[in-house]
mmCIF file of C-alpha atoms in Angstrom:
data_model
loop_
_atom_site.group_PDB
_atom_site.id
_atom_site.type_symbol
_atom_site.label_atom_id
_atom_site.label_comp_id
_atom_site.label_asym_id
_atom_site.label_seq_id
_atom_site.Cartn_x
_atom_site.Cartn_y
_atom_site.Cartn_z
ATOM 1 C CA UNK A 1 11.717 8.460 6.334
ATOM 2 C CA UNK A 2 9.794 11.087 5.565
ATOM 3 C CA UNK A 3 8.826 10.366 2.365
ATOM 4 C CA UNK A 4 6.302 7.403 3.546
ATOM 5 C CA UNK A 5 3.952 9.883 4.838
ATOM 6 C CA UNK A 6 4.189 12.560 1.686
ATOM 7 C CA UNK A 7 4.128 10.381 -1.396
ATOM 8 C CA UNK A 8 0.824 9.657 -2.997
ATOM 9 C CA UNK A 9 0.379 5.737 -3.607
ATOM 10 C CA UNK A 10 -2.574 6.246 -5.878
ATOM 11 C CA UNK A 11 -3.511 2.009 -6.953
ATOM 12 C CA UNK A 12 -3.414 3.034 -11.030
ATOM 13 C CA UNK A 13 0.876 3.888 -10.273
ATOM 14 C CA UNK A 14 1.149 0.411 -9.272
ATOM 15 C CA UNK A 15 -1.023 -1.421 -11.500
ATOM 16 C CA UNK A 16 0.486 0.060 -14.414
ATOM 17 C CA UNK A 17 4.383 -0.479 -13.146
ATOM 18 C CA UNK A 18 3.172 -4.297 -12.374
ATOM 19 C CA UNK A 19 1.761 -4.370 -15.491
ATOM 20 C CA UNK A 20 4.547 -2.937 -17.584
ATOM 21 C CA UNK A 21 7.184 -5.305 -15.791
ATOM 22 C CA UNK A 22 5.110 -8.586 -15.855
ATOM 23 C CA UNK A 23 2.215 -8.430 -18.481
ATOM 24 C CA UNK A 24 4.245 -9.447 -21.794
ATOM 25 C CA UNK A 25 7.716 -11.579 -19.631
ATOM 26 C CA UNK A 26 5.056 -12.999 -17.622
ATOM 27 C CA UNK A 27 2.014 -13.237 -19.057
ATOM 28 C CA UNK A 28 0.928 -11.711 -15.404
ATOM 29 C CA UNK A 29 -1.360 -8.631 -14.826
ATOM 30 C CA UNK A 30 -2.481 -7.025 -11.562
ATOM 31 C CA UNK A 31 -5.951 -6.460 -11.550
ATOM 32 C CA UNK A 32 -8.259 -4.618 -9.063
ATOM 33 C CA UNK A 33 -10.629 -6.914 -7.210
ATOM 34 C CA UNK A 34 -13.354 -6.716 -4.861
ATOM 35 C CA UNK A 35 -13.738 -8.292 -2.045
ATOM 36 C CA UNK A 36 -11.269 -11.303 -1.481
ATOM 37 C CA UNK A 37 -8.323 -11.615 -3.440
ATOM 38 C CA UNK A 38 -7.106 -14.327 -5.374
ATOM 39 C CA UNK A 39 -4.474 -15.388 -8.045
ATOM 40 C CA UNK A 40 -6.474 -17.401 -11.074
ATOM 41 C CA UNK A 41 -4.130 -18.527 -13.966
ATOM 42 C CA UNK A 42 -4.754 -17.722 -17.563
ATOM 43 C CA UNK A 43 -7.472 -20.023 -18.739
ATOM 44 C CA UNK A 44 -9.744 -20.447 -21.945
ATOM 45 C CA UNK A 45 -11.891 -17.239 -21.042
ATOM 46 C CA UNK A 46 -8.744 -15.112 -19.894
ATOM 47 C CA UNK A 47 -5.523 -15.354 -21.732
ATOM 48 C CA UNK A 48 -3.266 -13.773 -18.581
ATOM 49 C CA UNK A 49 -2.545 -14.928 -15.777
ATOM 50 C CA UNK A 50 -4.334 -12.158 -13.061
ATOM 51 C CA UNK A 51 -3.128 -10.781 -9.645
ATOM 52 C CA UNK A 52 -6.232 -9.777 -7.971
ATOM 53 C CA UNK A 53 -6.101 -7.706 -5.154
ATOM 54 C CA UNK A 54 -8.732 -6.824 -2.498
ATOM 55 C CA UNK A 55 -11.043 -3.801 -2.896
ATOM 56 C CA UNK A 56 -8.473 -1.150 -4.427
ATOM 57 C CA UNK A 57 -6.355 -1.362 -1.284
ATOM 58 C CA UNK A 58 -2.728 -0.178 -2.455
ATOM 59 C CA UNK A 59 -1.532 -2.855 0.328
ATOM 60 C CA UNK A 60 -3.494 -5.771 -0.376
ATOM 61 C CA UNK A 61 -1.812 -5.216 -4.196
ATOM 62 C CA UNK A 62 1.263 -5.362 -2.465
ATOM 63 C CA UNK A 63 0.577 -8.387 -0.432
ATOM 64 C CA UNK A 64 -0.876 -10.254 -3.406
ATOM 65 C CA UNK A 65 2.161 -9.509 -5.379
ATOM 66 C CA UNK A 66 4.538 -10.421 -2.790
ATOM 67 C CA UNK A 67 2.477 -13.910 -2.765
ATOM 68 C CA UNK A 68 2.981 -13.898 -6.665
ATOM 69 C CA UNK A 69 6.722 -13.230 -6.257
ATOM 70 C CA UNK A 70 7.805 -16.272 -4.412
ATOM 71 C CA UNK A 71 4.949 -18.740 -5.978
ATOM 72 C CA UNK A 72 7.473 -21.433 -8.606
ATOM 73 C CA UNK A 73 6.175 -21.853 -11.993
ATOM 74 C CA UNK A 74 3.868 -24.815 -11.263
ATOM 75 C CA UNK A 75 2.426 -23.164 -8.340
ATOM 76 C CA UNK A 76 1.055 -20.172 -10.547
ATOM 77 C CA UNK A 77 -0.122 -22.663 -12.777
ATOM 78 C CA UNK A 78 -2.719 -23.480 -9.768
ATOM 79 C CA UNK A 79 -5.477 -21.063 -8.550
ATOM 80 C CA UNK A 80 -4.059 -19.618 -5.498
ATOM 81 C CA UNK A 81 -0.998 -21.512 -5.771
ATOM 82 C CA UNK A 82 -3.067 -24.260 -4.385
ATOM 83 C CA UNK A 83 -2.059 -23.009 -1.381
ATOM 84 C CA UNK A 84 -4.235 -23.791 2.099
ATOM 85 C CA UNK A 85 -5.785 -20.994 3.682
ATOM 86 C CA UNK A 86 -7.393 -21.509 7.074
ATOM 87 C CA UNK A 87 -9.749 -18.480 7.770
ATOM 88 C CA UNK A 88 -10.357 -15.320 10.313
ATOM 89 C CA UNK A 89 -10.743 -17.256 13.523
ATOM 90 C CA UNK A 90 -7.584 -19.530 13.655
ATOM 91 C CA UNK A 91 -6.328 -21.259 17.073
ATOM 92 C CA UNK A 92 -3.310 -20.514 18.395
ATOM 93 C CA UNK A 93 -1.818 -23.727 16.263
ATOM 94 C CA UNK A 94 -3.262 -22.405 13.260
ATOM 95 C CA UNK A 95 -2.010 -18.693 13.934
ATOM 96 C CA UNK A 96 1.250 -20.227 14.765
ATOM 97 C CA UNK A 97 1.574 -22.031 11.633
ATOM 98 C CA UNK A 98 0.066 -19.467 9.243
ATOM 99 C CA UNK A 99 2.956 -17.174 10.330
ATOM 100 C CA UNK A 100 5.563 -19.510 9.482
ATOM 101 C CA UNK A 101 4.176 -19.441 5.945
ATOM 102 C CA UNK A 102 3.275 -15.756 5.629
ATOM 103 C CA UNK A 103 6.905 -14.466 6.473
ATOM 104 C CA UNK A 104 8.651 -14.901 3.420
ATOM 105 C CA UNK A 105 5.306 -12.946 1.482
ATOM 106 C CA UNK A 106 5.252 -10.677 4.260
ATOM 107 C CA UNK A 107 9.194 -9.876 3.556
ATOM 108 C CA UNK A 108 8.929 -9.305 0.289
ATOM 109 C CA UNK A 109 5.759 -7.408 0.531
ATOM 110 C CA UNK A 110 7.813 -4.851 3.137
ATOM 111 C CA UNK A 111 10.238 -4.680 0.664
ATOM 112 C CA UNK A 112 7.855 -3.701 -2.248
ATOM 113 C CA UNK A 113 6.396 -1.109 0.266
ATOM 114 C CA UNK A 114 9.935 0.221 1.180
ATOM 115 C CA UNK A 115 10.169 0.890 -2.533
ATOM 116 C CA UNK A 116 6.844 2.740 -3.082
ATOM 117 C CA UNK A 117 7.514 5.068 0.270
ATOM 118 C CA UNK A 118 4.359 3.018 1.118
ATOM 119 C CA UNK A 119 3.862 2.332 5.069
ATOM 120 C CA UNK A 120 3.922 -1.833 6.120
ATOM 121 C CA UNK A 121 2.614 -3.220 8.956
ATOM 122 C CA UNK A 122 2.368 -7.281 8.888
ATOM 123 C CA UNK A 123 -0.811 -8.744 8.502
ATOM 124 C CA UNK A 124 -1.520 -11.272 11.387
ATOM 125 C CA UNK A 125 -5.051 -11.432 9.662
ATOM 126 C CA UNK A 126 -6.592 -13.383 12.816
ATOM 127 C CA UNK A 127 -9.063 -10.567 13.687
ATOM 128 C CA UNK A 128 -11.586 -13.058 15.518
ATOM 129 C CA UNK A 129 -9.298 -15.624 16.445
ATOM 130 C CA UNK A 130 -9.485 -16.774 19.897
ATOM 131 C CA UNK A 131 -5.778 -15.792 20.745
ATOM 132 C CA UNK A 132 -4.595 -12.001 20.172
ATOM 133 C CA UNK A 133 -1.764 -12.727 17.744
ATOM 134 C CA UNK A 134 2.124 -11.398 18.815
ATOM 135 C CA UNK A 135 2.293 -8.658 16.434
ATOM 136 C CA UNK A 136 5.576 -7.339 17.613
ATOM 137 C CA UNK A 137 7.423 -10.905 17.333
ATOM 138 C CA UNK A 138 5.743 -11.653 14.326
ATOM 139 C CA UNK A 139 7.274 -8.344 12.509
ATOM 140 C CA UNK A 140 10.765 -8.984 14.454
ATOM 141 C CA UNK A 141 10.425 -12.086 12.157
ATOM 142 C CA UNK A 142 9.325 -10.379 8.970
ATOM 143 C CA UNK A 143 12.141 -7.937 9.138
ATOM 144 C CA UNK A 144 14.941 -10.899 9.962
ATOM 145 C CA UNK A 145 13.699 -12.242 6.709
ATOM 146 C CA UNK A 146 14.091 -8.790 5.189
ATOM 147 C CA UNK A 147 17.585 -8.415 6.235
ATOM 148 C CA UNK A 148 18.066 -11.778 5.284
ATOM 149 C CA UNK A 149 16.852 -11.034 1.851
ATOM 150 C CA UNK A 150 18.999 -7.726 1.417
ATOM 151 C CA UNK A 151 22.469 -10.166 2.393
ATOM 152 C CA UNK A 152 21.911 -12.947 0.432
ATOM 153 C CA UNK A 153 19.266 -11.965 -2.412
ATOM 154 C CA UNK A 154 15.997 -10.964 -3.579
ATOM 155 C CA UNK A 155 13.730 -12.941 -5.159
ATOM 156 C CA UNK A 156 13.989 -11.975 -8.781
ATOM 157 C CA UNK A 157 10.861 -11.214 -9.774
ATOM 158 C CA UNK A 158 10.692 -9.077 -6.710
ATOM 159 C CA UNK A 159 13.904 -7.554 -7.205
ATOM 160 C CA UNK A 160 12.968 -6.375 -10.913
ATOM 161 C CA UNK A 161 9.708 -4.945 -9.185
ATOM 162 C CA UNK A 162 11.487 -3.249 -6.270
ATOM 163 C CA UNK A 163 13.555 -1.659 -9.174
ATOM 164 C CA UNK A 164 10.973 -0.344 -10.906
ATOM 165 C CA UNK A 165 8.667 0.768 -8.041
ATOM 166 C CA UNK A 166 11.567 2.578 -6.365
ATOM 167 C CA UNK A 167 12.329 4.354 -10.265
ATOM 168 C CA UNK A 168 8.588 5.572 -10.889
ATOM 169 C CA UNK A 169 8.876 6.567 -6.720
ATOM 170 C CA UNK A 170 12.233 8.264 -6.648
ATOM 171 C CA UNK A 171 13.467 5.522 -4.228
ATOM 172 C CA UNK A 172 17.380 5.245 -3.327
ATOM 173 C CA UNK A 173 18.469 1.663 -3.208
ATOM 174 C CA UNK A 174 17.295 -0.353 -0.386
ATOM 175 C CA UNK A 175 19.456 -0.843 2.605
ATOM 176 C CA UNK A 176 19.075 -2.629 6.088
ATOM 177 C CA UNK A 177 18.994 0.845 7.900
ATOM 178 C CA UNK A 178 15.061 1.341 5.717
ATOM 179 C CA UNK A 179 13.519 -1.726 8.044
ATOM 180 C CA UNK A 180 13.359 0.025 11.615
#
């Protein structure tokens, strides 16, 4: 897998194959942020729905996306999908439970990264929790999801984004052998 360490991932490549893909089917564009992201829904002052993404970060576009992929229709109707989001800091209850909710995002967002060439490592986001989250299990649950994904389906708005990432990348199709 050479390729993930000599393939530029500059953020405008992805913004503009998100944007091609989703801005007129989806009234969706992915938009550079700064400092937290967020999903807002198209309102009176914005007429798209927007995909904001943390700081330029190619991977927090990736994550954000991955959340966007799986959200139903009413939930991107709500900002943040209306989602919960318990901060930096969690218990090991909270950790525990965030995880449950973050591997389906977190397996499509390794999936989007497999088809940029584009490193992932899971995000246990918990950086002054109390507990040290299992990073290792945690991804050994990401990838099942993968794999689970790759047998029985891709989300479709995922899949038509995998598609195009891995065309502007130069990306052969996607098989279980990529998630090592």
């Amino acid at each position: 897998m050479t390729a993930l360490v000599t393939l530029e991932h500059d953020i405008r490549d992805i913004i503009a194959v998100f944007n091609q893909t989703f801005l007129t089917s989806h009234n969706t564009e992915l938009v550079r942020g700064e400092e937290e992201p967020i999903y807002l829904p198209a309102d009176e002052n914005n007429p798209h729905h927007r995909v904001i993404f943390a700081r330029g970060y190619f991977a927090s576009a990736l994550h954000e996306i991955a959340h966007w992929c799986i959200a139903g229709p009413q939930r991107r109707l709500l900002e943040d999908y209306g989602y919960w989001y318990e901060p930096d800091g969690r218990t090991a209850e909270q950790q525990a439970a965030f995880e449950v909710v973050e591997v389906k995002p977190q397996a499509v967002e390794w999936l989007l990264a497999a088809s940029c060439g584009f490193r992932f490592q899971v995000s246990c986001d918990n950086l002054s929790g109390s507990i040290e989250p299992d990073r290792i299990g945690f991804t050994n649950k990401v990838r099942e999801q993968v794999l689970l994904y790759l047998e029985h389906g891709i989300p479709e708005r995922a899949k038509v984004l995998s598609e195009a990432l891995r065309n502007h990348y130069g990306i052969p199709a996607l098989t279980p052998a990529t998630f090592k």
